[in-house]
XYZ file of C-alpha atoms in Angstrom:
769
model
C -7.943 -4.839 -8.627
C -9.954 -2.424 -10.686
C -12.611 -0.673 -8.678
C -13.797 1.810 -11.325
C -17.450 2.730 -11.516
C -19.565 4.259 -14.258
C -20.765 3.667 -17.800
C -21.383 5.542 -21.027
C -24.777 7.037 -21.826
C -26.645 8.262 -24.834
C -23.889 10.098 -26.693
C -25.143 13.478 -25.454
C -22.560 16.216 -25.036
C -21.873 17.309 -21.467
C -19.249 19.502 -19.827
C -17.068 17.292 -17.631
C -13.939 18.341 -15.795
C -10.307 17.207 -15.842
C -10.360 16.112 -19.490
C -12.959 13.388 -19.026
C -14.287 11.819 -22.193
C -17.519 12.994 -23.825
C -20.431 10.743 -22.871
C -20.994 7.867 -25.250
C -17.318 7.476 -26.149
C -16.456 3.756 -26.474
C -14.463 2.738 -23.409
C -11.557 0.308 -23.248
C -8.249 0.211 -21.361
C -6.753 2.828 -23.662
C -9.036 5.526 -22.256
C -10.784 4.170 -19.126
C -8.784 6.547 -16.910
C -10.868 9.382 -18.430
C -14.277 7.699 -18.259
C -16.947 9.982 -16.660
C -17.945 7.333 -14.136
C -19.845 9.742 -11.847
C -22.509 10.355 -14.524
C -23.221 6.937 -16.066
C -26.877 7.702 -16.829
C -28.018 4.374 -15.379
C -28.286 2.419 -12.151
C -28.033 -1.193 -11.085
C -31.494 -2.790 -11.260
C -31.466 -4.232 -7.725
C -33.351 -1.074 -6.750
C -35.078 2.002 -8.124
C -34.011 5.632 -8.268
C -36.260 8.714 -8.120
C -35.048 12.315 -8.423
C -37.365 14.810 -6.729
C -37.656 18.559 -7.059
C -37.611 20.220 -3.632
C -39.613 21.325 -1.777
C -42.715 20.111 -3.631
C -41.244 16.601 -4.171
C -42.338 16.063 -7.755
C -40.514 13.367 -9.732
C -37.989 14.851 -12.183
C -36.232 11.639 -13.218
C -36.684 7.938 -12.570
C -34.821 4.754 -13.397
C -36.514 2.201 -15.613
C -36.361 -0.247 -12.673
C -38.742 2.013 -10.738
C -41.625 0.877 -12.917
C -41.203 -2.766 -11.920
C -40.610 -2.082 -8.219
C -43.483 0.384 -7.844
C -45.920 -1.287 -10.252
C -46.422 1.893 -12.299
C -45.571 2.933 -15.831
C -42.449 5.051 -16.090
C -44.324 7.796 -17.981
C -46.857 7.948 -15.139
C -44.089 8.531 -12.597
C -42.365 11.441 -14.333
C -43.472 14.925 -13.261
C -45.927 13.366 -10.805
C -46.106 13.994 -7.034
C -44.199 11.534 -4.907
C -47.517 10.361 -3.434
C -48.492 9.013 -6.873
C -45.309 6.919 -6.933
C -45.147 5.641 -3.348
C -48.597 6.252 -1.929
C -49.686 9.032 0.393
C -48.360 7.498 3.625
C -44.829 6.622 2.474
C -44.552 9.923 0.587
C -45.413 11.795 3.786
C -42.733 9.836 5.657
C -40.147 10.811 3.019
C -41.234 14.458 3.261
C -40.914 14.467 7.063
C -37.531 12.738 6.865
C -36.192 15.191 4.284
C -37.464 18.279 6.108
C -36.146 17.130 9.496
C -32.565 16.385 8.537
C -30.278 18.664 6.556
C -27.755 15.958 5.666
C -30.054 13.016 5.074
C -27.138 10.716 4.186
C -26.184 10.539 7.862
C -29.678 9.279 8.760
C -30.199 6.578 6.125
C -32.064 4.346 5.630
C -35.732 5.264 5.943
C -37.723 2.044 6.245
C -40.962 2.153 4.247
C -43.833 -0.196 3.531
C -45.325 0.196 0.025
C -48.528 -1.221 -1.397
C -47.720 -2.740 -4.787
C -50.227 -4.902 -6.657
C -52.301 -5.465 -3.547
C -49.429 -6.619 -1.378
C -47.167 -4.926 1.121
C -43.516 -4.546 0.100
C -40.876 -3.437 2.606
C -38.178 -1.186 1.167
C -35.131 0.675 2.435
C -35.186 4.256 1.170
C -31.672 5.702 0.885
C -31.650 9.464 0.393
C -29.146 12.129 -0.502
C -29.328 15.668 -1.782
C -27.819 17.142 -4.927
C -27.204 20.856 -4.519
C -27.950 22.976 -7.548
C -25.436 25.497 -8.814
C -26.251 28.789 -7.026
C -25.134 30.658 -10.137
C -27.286 28.499 -12.413
C -30.854 29.085 -13.588
C -32.289 27.258 -10.529
C -30.974 27.420 -6.959
C -31.788 25.037 -4.130
C -31.498 21.262 -4.237
C -32.905 18.015 -5.534
C -33.645 14.976 -3.395
C -32.462 11.615 -4.716
C -34.408 8.648 -3.321
C -33.098 5.124 -3.944
C -35.344 2.204 -3.047
C -34.107 -1.296 -2.273
C -36.597 -4.069 -1.568
C -36.122 -5.636 1.870
C -36.657 -9.348 1.261
C -37.522 -11.014 4.533
C -36.816 -9.574 8.001
C -34.085 -6.984 8.301
C -31.059 -8.386 10.183
C -30.867 -5.248 12.309
C -31.883 -1.634 11.965
C -29.420 1.060 11.077
C -29.533 2.732 14.539
C -28.335 -0.589 15.991
C -25.346 -0.857 13.651
C -22.907 -0.492 16.530
C -24.662 -3.233 18.480
C -24.145 -5.581 15.531
C -20.394 -5.035 15.429
C -19.558 -4.019 18.998
C -17.597 -7.244 19.593
C -15.481 -6.673 16.494
C -14.925 -3.021 17.428
C -13.801 -4.038 20.916
C -11.313 -6.508 19.408
C -9.979 -3.820 17.050
C -9.507 -1.445 19.969
C -7.547 -4.106 21.867
C -5.330 -5.005 18.905
C -1.738 -3.828 19.226
C -0.160 -5.088 15.993
C -0.949 -3.732 12.554
C -1.421 -7.196 11.037
C -3.827 -8.058 13.831
C -5.951 -5.030 12.890
C -6.044 -6.144 9.254
C -6.897 -9.781 10.042
C -9.626 -8.956 12.544
C -11.328 -6.589 10.120
C -11.231 -9.044 7.217
C -12.751 -11.897 9.250
C -15.359 -9.645 10.882
C -16.558 -8.225 7.556
C -16.729 -11.715 6.030
C -18.777 -13.049 8.933
C -21.070 -10.028 8.760
C -21.656 -9.874 5.000
C -21.353 -13.493 3.875
C -18.996 -12.825 0.949
C -16.786 -15.716 -0.137
C -13.615 -13.622 0.110
C -12.831 -10.403 1.988
C -9.455 -8.702 1.491
C -7.757 -5.727 3.090
C -6.105 -3.932 0.236
C -3.415 -1.289 0.956
C -2.004 1.293 -1.484
C 1.528 2.621 -1.619
C 2.382 6.236 -2.433
C 1.891 5.545 -6.167
C -1.396 3.639 -5.630
C 0.079 0.243 -6.398
C -1.876 -2.128 -4.175
C -1.083 -5.091 -1.940
C -3.415 -7.606 -0.282
C -2.297 -7.429 3.358
C -5.051 -9.609 4.879
C -7.844 -11.873 3.698
C -10.612 -14.118 4.980
C -11.820 -16.689 2.418
C -13.649 -19.922 1.908
C -11.223 -22.874 2.207
C -11.529 -23.972 -1.407
C -10.447 -20.572 -2.791
C -6.821 -19.932 -3.725
C -5.111 -17.354 -1.491
C -4.562 -13.802 -2.712
C -2.663 -12.720 0.407
C 0.549 -10.903 -0.495
C -0.386 -10.274 -4.131
C 0.305 -6.845 -5.620
C -1.749 -5.014 -8.238
C -0.542 -2.097 -10.389
C -1.931 1.405 -9.946
C -3.337 1.267 -13.482
C -5.905 -1.246 -12.199
C -7.538 1.587 -10.234
C -8.310 4.667 -12.370
C -7.802 8.076 -10.789
C -11.455 9.068 -10.993
C -12.463 5.831 -9.245
C -10.136 6.662 -6.351
C -11.658 10.129 -6.120
C -15.163 8.658 -5.896
C -14.048 6.316 -3.127
C -12.902 9.333 -1.125
C -16.456 10.725 -1.279
C -18.717 7.660 -1.218
C -17.221 5.050 1.086
C -19.088 1.918 -0.002
C -20.009 0.379 -3.366
C -21.943 -2.839 -4.052
C -22.356 -4.808 -7.281
C -24.793 -7.552 -6.350
C -24.679 -9.240 -9.782
C -21.945 -8.584 -12.378
C -24.353 -9.868 -15.032
C -26.870 -7.093 -14.428
C -28.374 -5.076 -17.272
C -28.066 -1.328 -16.504
C -31.359 0.417 -15.832
C -31.342 3.774 -17.663
C -32.420 6.994 -15.980
C -35.214 8.846 -17.770
C -34.995 11.514 -18.997
C -31.257 11.342 -19.673
C -30.719 15.031 -18.923
C -31.985 16.458 -15.671
C -34.743 19.019 -16.384
C -33.318 21.530 -13.881
C -29.641 21.355 -14.818
C -29.706 20.234 -18.439
C -27.014 17.692 -17.550
C -26.888 14.012 -16.683
C -27.452 13.300 -12.998
C -24.321 13.209 -10.837
C -24.407 9.827 -9.077
C -21.301 10.312 -6.940
C -23.237 9.622 -3.732
C -25.627 7.056 -5.192
C -25.728 3.541 -3.751
C -27.145 2.123 -7.012
C -24.715 3.862 -9.378
C -24.041 1.755 -12.461
C -20.428 0.724 -12.900
C -17.926 0.778 -15.718
C -18.243 -2.053 -18.249
C -14.449 -2.393 -18.056
C -14.720 -3.081 -14.336
C -17.513 -5.605 -14.900
C -15.346 -7.377 -17.479
C -12.434 -7.348 -15.040
C -14.561 -9.016 -12.361
C -15.849 -11.608 -14.805
C -12.285 -12.421 -15.813
C -11.589 -13.066 -12.125
C -14.655 -15.320 -11.869
C -16.376 -12.891 -9.479
C -20.198 -12.796 -9.494
C -20.722 -10.084 -6.862
C -18.452 -7.464 -5.348
C -18.443 -4.881 -2.571
C -15.775 -2.358 -1.624
C -15.413 -0.190 1.482
C -13.018 2.753 1.538
C -10.224 2.988 4.087
C -9.240 6.625 4.532
C -6.486 8.469 6.272
C -7.809 11.960 6.784
C -9.724 12.531 3.566
C -7.333 10.549 1.357
C -7.808 6.977 0.202
C -5.413 4.635 2.027
C -6.862 1.306 0.909
C -10.012 -0.776 0.485
C -11.894 -3.614 2.060
C -12.588 -5.616 -1.120
C -15.296 -8.310 -0.964
C -15.777 -10.948 -3.682
C -18.477 -13.591 -4.145
C -18.156 -16.447 -6.606
C -21.202 -18.677 -6.052
C -23.664 -16.257 -7.679
C -25.311 -12.882 -7.033
C -25.043 -11.634 -3.469
C -26.827 -8.592 -2.032
C -26.285 -7.846 1.657
C -29.086 -5.531 2.830
C -28.368 -1.902 3.584
C -28.138 -2.465 7.339
C -25.448 -5.107 6.877
C -23.532 -2.844 4.504
C -23.775 0.008 6.997
C -22.358 -2.222 9.717
C -19.496 -3.271 7.437
C -18.849 0.384 6.596
C -18.771 1.106 10.334
C -16.037 -1.509 10.738
C -14.122 0.087 7.864
C -14.404 3.496 9.529
C -13.182 2.017 12.816
C -10.185 0.464 11.079
C -9.481 3.781 9.332
C -9.479 5.605 12.669
C -7.221 3.011 14.293
C -4.829 3.137 11.349
C -4.840 6.926 11.439
C -4.122 7.005 15.180
C -1.325 4.484 14.787
C 0.216 6.330 11.832
C 0.073 9.659 13.674
C 1.719 8.130 16.757
C 4.486 6.599 14.652
C 5.002 9.851 12.752
C 5.145 11.826 15.996
C 7.718 9.462 17.497
C 9.822 9.562 14.341
C 9.520 13.338 14.150
C 10.507 13.844 17.787
C 13.472 11.489 17.436
C 14.577 13.208 14.241
C 14.126 16.667 15.771
C 16.175 15.626 18.779
C 18.984 14.300 16.563
C 18.781 17.394 14.373
C 18.954 19.686 17.393
C 22.028 17.831 18.686
C 23.725 18.082 15.290
C 22.902 21.777 15.094
C 24.379 22.415 18.545
C 27.499 20.444 17.604
C 28.097 22.594 14.526
C 28.173 25.706 16.708
C 31.312 24.483 18.492
C 34.034 26.033 16.383
C 36.725 24.210 18.379
C 36.056 21.095 16.252
C 35.831 20.779 12.501
C 32.411 20.835 10.935
C 32.907 17.246 9.717
C 33.723 16.052 13.240
C 30.657 17.852 14.561
C 28.436 15.940 12.146
C 30.024 12.545 12.838
C 30.514 12.615 16.624
C 27.736 11.688 19.064
C 24.466 11.559 17.123
C 25.613 11.422 13.499
C 24.136 11.986 10.072
C 23.679 8.205 9.823
C 21.469 8.326 12.934
C 19.385 10.943 11.178
C 19.107 9.177 7.791
C 20.071 5.466 7.798
C 22.370 4.393 4.949
C 25.188 1.969 4.174
C 27.784 4.668 3.593
C 28.358 8.390 4.041
C 30.672 10.947 2.440
C 31.108 14.367 4.055
C 33.201 16.878 2.111
C 33.394 20.183 4.007
C 36.019 22.876 4.514
C 38.553 20.960 2.419
C 38.166 17.798 4.525
C 36.691 14.602 3.023
C 35.547 11.842 5.389
C 34.140 8.460 4.354
C 32.099 6.239 6.677
C 30.872 2.735 5.848
C 30.599 1.377 2.322
C 31.081 4.124 -0.283
C 32.143 4.116 -3.969
C 35.628 4.954 -5.190
C 36.615 8.656 -5.248
C 36.181 8.993 -9.016
C 32.622 7.638 -8.766
C 31.866 10.002 -5.880
C 33.118 12.926 -7.976
C 30.765 12.014 -10.821
C 27.849 11.715 -8.424
C 28.654 15.102 -6.880
C 28.894 16.744 -10.318
C 25.567 15.208 -11.347
C 23.856 16.362 -8.124
C 25.206 19.900 -8.498
C 24.086 20.076 -12.132
C 20.476 19.474 -11.099
C 20.381 22.849 -9.387
C 18.388 21.343 -6.503
C 19.095 21.646 -2.788
C 18.460 17.933 -2.228
C 18.888 15.231 -4.901
C 17.891 11.574 -4.535
C 18.055 8.477 -6.694
C 17.050 4.889 -5.916
C 18.759 3.523 -9.047
C 22.096 5.159 -9.845
C 22.794 2.602 -12.571
C 19.912 4.117 -14.552
C 21.345 7.672 -14.459
C 22.959 8.391 -17.793
C 26.667 9.156 -17.643
C 27.302 8.115 -14.042
C 28.339 4.515 -14.775
C 27.891 3.381 -11.174
C 28.001 -0.441 -10.886
C 25.055 -1.921 -8.979
C 27.400 -3.827 -6.654
C 29.096 -0.538 -5.637
C 26.021 1.540 -4.758
C 22.414 1.525 -5.896
C 21.086 4.761 -4.420
C 22.235 8.157 -3.192
C 20.823 11.071 -1.241
C 22.916 14.130 -2.018
C 23.032 17.597 -0.458
C 25.082 19.878 -2.730
C 26.649 22.810 -0.880
C 28.512 25.973 -1.899
C 31.950 25.740 -3.502
C 31.749 22.032 -4.324
C 31.188 20.884 -0.758
C 28.664 18.116 -0.215
C 27.060 15.492 2.008
C 26.227 12.126 0.400
C 24.344 9.134 1.803
C 24.803 5.870 -0.173
C 22.612 2.771 -0.012
C 23.267 -0.731 -1.339
C 20.965 -2.734 -3.564
C 17.962 -4.308 -1.866
C 16.685 -7.234 -3.911
C 12.932 -7.620 -3.558
C 10.523 -10.252 -4.802
C 7.076 -8.868 -5.620
C 4.165 -11.236 -6.194
C 1.665 -9.727 -8.645
C -1.892 -10.790 -9.396
C -1.042 -11.501 -13.039
C 1.808 -10.043 -15.048
C 1.729 -6.245 -14.423
C 3.534 -5.674 -17.722
C 0.774 -7.512 -19.607
C -2.282 -5.778 -18.174
C -4.427 -5.825 -21.314
C -5.553 -8.134 -24.066
C -6.658 -7.111 -27.529
C -10.053 -8.365 -28.653
C -11.657 -8.018 -32.068
C -15.289 -6.973 -31.949
C -17.051 -6.284 -35.249
C -13.697 -5.736 -36.947
C -12.684 -3.203 -34.270
C -9.783 -3.968 -31.942
C -10.687 -3.207 -28.330
C -8.309 -3.336 -25.356
C -9.809 -5.297 -22.470
C -8.596 -6.297 -18.974
C -6.173 -9.154 -18.607
C -7.659 -12.601 -18.043
C -4.872 -14.182 -16.029
C -4.593 -13.364 -12.321
C -2.262 -16.202 -11.441
C 0.546 -15.348 -9.034
C 3.386 -13.800 -11.062
C 6.689 -13.131 -9.294
C 8.925 -10.245 -10.282
C 12.416 -9.827 -8.844
C 13.319 -6.138 -8.503
C 17.072 -5.537 -8.710
C 19.389 -2.575 -8.948
C 17.399 -0.428 -6.521
C 18.000 0.611 -2.948
C 15.425 1.026 -0.210
C 13.426 4.131 -1.232
C 14.282 7.488 0.314
C 11.186 8.591 2.217
C 9.685 12.072 2.095
C 10.664 12.526 5.741
C 14.282 11.676 4.948
C 14.316 14.166 2.085
C 13.019 16.848 4.461
C 15.672 15.948 7.034
C 18.352 16.212 4.356
C 17.034 19.685 3.541
C 17.319 20.605 7.209
C 20.878 19.271 7.247
C 21.607 21.518 4.320
C 20.242 24.532 6.173
C 22.233 23.702 9.299
C 25.454 23.093 7.378
C 25.024 26.269 5.356
C 24.630 28.224 8.586
C 27.757 26.632 10.035
C 29.741 27.313 6.879
C 28.690 30.930 6.976
C 29.838 31.294 10.584
C 33.188 29.642 9.887
C 33.918 31.012 6.446
C 36.267 33.871 5.734
C 34.109 34.787 2.755
C 31.442 36.381 4.971
C 29.446 38.110 2.242
C 29.048 35.031 0.032
C 28.216 32.826 3.013
C 25.630 35.334 4.293
C 23.916 35.385 0.884
C 23.857 31.575 0.815
C 22.329 31.513 4.280
C 19.573 33.929 3.290
C 18.717 31.839 0.224
C 18.566 28.719 2.383
C 16.300 30.193 5.057
C 13.957 32.592 3.257
C 11.620 31.614 0.421
C 13.186 32.254 -2.960
C 9.813 32.954 -4.541
C 6.384 33.874 -3.234
C 3.048 32.502 -4.474
C 1.354 34.513 -7.224
C -2.348 33.573 -7.128
C -4.664 35.200 -9.632
C -6.221 38.372 -8.241
C -3.735 38.605 -5.344
C -0.233 39.843 -4.691
C 2.233 39.041 -1.915
C 5.199 41.196 -0.992
C 7.853 40.797 1.684
C 10.758 42.830 2.985
C 13.402 41.871 5.530
C 16.266 43.878 6.973
C 18.721 42.708 9.653
C 19.641 44.859 12.618
C 21.873 47.893 12.256
C 24.975 45.756 12.674
C 24.029 43.522 9.770
C 23.921 40.419 11.954
C 21.763 37.494 10.930
C 18.821 37.439 13.307
C 15.794 35.363 14.145
C 13.070 37.007 12.055
C 11.556 34.849 9.364
C 8.637 34.997 6.985
C 7.072 32.390 4.774
C 4.275 32.183 2.211
C 3.247 29.064 0.349
C 0.268 27.274 -1.137
C -1.347 24.401 0.779
C -2.535 21.221 -0.894
C -6.137 22.457 -1.057
C -5.165 25.722 -2.797
C -5.303 27.989 0.265
C -2.448 30.384 1.035
C -0.433 30.118 4.237
C 1.425 33.222 5.489
C 3.820 33.103 8.426
C 5.874 35.686 10.264
C 7.972 34.739 13.271
C 10.642 36.138 15.526
C 13.278 34.277 17.540
C 14.916 36.261 20.324
C 18.595 37.023 19.817
C 20.983 37.369 16.896
C 23.615 35.344 15.149
C 23.814 31.679 14.350
C 22.017 30.486 17.484
C 18.921 32.544 16.653
C 19.105 31.634 12.982
C 19.488 27.930 13.771
C 16.409 27.993 15.997
C 14.548 30.007 13.383
C 15.375 27.460 10.684
C 14.055 24.591 12.783
C 10.859 26.451 13.642
C 10.293 27.534 10.045
C 10.658 23.999 8.674
C 8.619 22.440 11.474
C 5.816 24.989 11.011
C 5.820 24.383 7.264
C 5.432 20.656 7.847
C 2.544 20.900 10.297
C 0.759 23.561 8.227
C 0.917 21.365 5.125
C -0.466 18.505 7.220
C -3.268 20.322 9.081
C -3.913 23.614 7.237
C -5.073 25.029 10.597
C -3.138 28.064 11.989
C -4.064 27.448 15.619
C -3.379 23.699 15.485
C -0.058 24.295 13.744
C 1.075 26.750 16.428
C -0.033 24.259 19.081
C 2.203 21.579 17.563
C 5.064 24.094 17.320
C 4.567 25.035 20.962
C 5.121 21.370 21.917
C 8.228 21.153 19.747
C 9.800 24.248 21.345
C 8.863 23.128 24.855
C 10.488 19.708 24.529
C 13.305 20.143 22.038
C 14.283 23.831 22.259
C 13.698 24.695 25.932
C 16.106 27.631 25.851
C 14.499 29.279 22.828
C 12.163 32.241 23.011
C 10.101 32.740 19.868
C 6.834 34.228 18.657
C 4.870 33.652 15.467
C 1.700 34.685 13.646
C 0.021 32.465 11.062
C -2.736 33.304 8.572
C -4.425 30.920 6.134
C -6.580 32.496 3.396
C -8.629 30.925 0.609
C -7.859 32.995 -2.527
C -11.191 31.984 -4.029
C -13.311 33.947 -1.560
C -10.867 35.814 0.676
C -11.962 33.991 3.808
C -9.582 32.463 6.282
C -8.380 32.329 9.853
C -5.474 33.631 11.881
C -3.697 32.764 15.113
C -0.671 34.083 16.973
C 1.613 32.952 19.783
C 3.066 35.966 21.566
C 3.318 37.886 18.286
C 1.737 41.230 17.330
C -1.673 40.723 15.734
C -1.837 41.209 11.938
C -3.384 44.397 10.578
C -6.270 44.393 8.085
C -6.994 47.345 5.814
C -10.300 47.032 3.967
C -11.840 49.525 1.505
C -13.777 52.296 3.256
C -12.579 51.075 6.654
C -9.876 52.251 8.981
C -6.928 49.879 9.383
C -7.198 47.728 12.501
C -5.446 44.854 14.187
C -7.216 41.507 14.226
C -8.793 40.854 17.611
C -6.420 38.090 18.611
C -6.114 37.363 22.311
C -2.693 38.271 23.672
C -0.999 34.967 24.452
C 2.363 33.660 25.572
C 5.242 32.914 23.201
C 6.043 29.474 21.858
C 7.367 26.851 24.257
C 5.242 27.738 27.290
C 3.279 24.528 26.835
C -0.252 25.937 26.652
C -0.982 24.283 23.297
C -3.009 25.766 20.458
C -3.895 29.472 20.783
C -7.336 30.836 19.962
C -7.974 31.605 16.290
C -10.152 34.245 14.655
C -11.904 34.194 11.321
C -11.149 36.869 8.774
C -12.381 37.983 5.377
C -10.468 40.059 2.837
C -12.885 41.660 0.371
C -11.653 42.943 -3.001
C -9.246 45.812 -2.477
C -8.268 44.759 1.052
C -4.806 43.987 2.358
C -3.394 42.041 5.299
C -0.099 42.967 6.976
C 2.107 40.759 9.158
C 5.134 42.365 10.787
C 7.810 41.877 13.425
C 8.185 44.140 16.449
C 11.312 45.620 14.843
C 8.993 47.402 12.402
C 7.076 49.376 15.048
C 9.380 49.724 18.056
C 11.460 52.866 18.667
C 13.251 53.821 21.857
C 11.819 57.333 21.981
C 8.120 56.466 21.649
C 5.458 54.025 22.742
C 4.485 50.927 20.795
C 1.056 52.413 20.029
C 2.714 55.273 18.123
C 4.671 52.809 15.994
C 1.535 50.764 15.279
C -0.358 53.875 14.249
C 2.507 54.857 11.917
C 2.417 51.441 10.236
C -1.367 51.580 9.862
C -1.194 54.997 8.205
C 1.578 53.938 5.856
C -0.332 50.851 4.698
C -2.429 53.123 2.502
C 0.570 53.308 0.181
C 0.590 50.816 -2.686
C 4.392 50.496 -2.585
C 5.710 48.006 -0.007
C 9.186 49.589 -0.119
C 7.672 52.951 0.794
C 5.742 51.368 3.664
C 8.913 49.697 4.932
C 11.123 52.794 4.742
C 8.563 55.145 6.307
C 7.795 52.795 9.195
C 11.040 51.157 10.250
C 13.574 52.925 12.470
C 16.852 52.845 10.458
C 18.820 52.872 13.719
C 16.941 49.917 15.167
C 18.989 47.216 16.859
C 16.391 44.646 15.960
C 15.521 42.881 12.715
C 12.529 44.202 10.809
C 10.259 42.095 8.612
C 7.124 42.989 6.662
C 4.774 40.644 4.793
C 1.768 42.068 2.932
C -1.032 40.186 1.163
C -3.237 42.282 -1.144
C -6.425 41.411 -2.977
C -7.003 43.256 -6.206
C -10.146 45.408 -6.350
C -13.006 44.473 -8.654
C -12.764 46.437 -11.881
C -15.974 48.128 -13.095
C -17.683 46.441 -16.030
């Protein structure tokens, strides 16, 4: 179901990001994914919009609908004090409201009584602020006031939203099954809002949608179970739903009310309506709704974290339908409650899966250390690779021994698959449809999918899955999403008109390999590589393979920054437990890690590999150094009780140099800033990982231009003949050098029996001019 919002305006040029179309460009399905829907230049006429300059609260812009609602000419409203538009009393209430609350959105609505044409009109005032660019000609903010007439008594005030839905919330909290959560929410929102149909709409990883629950009037055909392609929901619409959680179209036949003037006098740009409740919507979306026979629509975002998981989609067919703001707020509250319940459930399921997988992985790792059995036997006895990643068949080819378990293709087919996987150059290779891979010629009845882990010297681990035939019911043919219409001799692509149930049978594909299973396969690769190194007679080649598997092959290279790392094993050349890591998080921040596992050899390296991968996973999920170390502490306590490890984690935003750091039993990082002496971060000394104390305390940090941050292992600063303070002072002095190799050589004891690791993050100085 398309949920895009926005419209064209005026043909005036404006700078818009991410290759959005210039305003005024004709929109159809060939370009609607680039429509600038956050700046439509108009609002829905069910209410009025005023843009006020703060702090004096003079009207900068107004929608044409304001004239009718307020009983004043539009020209008389512009550049006038708010008191001229609303009256002295209501204007004073708005001023008090705006000055009292910083984030006025959390306090909406403000209930006002206006005098219009000699009569009293009750309105809900819905406010939000638009911050001005601090680097622009005007700093500060503008106040956007949207007015909706309150016809008749309000059903309940916004502060009593919870009271209105407390019964539904209690039922949601008691629900134990996922489907029960969906069904309860759909019926509660329908009863609350009065829409003819309310659907719970869930997205998959590619934003294809499925109706997983609905409450509807008896005469309406069911939509439950229907799927809708991701192209029905443009990217920019999804992004808006992650910011503004509710959107109402009370009448799809509305005529947009333009905002005057088109360009904001302070910014010189059209007004950003991302957080507007009256924002006008895309004409393509309106046409889509009309094709469905919908007269009014409302959508409520379902989020997991800050990402869109699905929608509560409400449709009305009997005519326009406008639930008042209080009702919408109550419905949004139910959506938020469902989001929280879904998030809690998903986190619990992920934790249980992760703990089970970690336990199986730990058992497999321990089994590979027993050199009295072959590596293949170690992976197939007790907990096996099929317990780790379910499949219909498994091929393990290690140390010259090939073992087949379950249903697997013929040897010649396996050889082709192995050659193809190795040619990709990837550590883990997956396909859900082998029949579609050119040159493999794998019949669908033999195997449909493979998860391959190529290993040195032609060795490999392969999971095979059979075809899983699926029937998918679509809301209309997904391969015929558009129709061509001729308008004034111009062909325009418009939304499809048929939404009848259309069944597609998907063949030739296996059950998809999940992201978790791909990560587990990568961990298998690391474990197997370690075992091969320990058992191989070609020690040098195996050691190099192990290093490539466990240490990052490349480091991030953000503009204006540099990252360098050096690692050296102990004097005997044994593989130890030091590790470092540096990678970019999803929000663009940099994560730097340095850890140390007590001991040497494969046992220490195996523990280090598990900790490194686990810490990567939780850092990508949370982005919080202290929280990530807390999760790692739990993992070590329960799954690696014999391990002793320390770690330090720093997360820095390369845009401003600000970040935070935390450590568990590890030496505190050192910061060297221009015109300042080098100093350790003031991190509280805490216990190592696995003690069970949870997340350590974190400290904030800031790296100005020209500063550097140093993480290090104790092997860098410890020497038998001197105290630790002497070694720390030596490292701090040497950090003044711009050459990381020089720092490493001058600081580390070449006769040390411990590993030594150094990780340095530098910010380039500002150049004059």
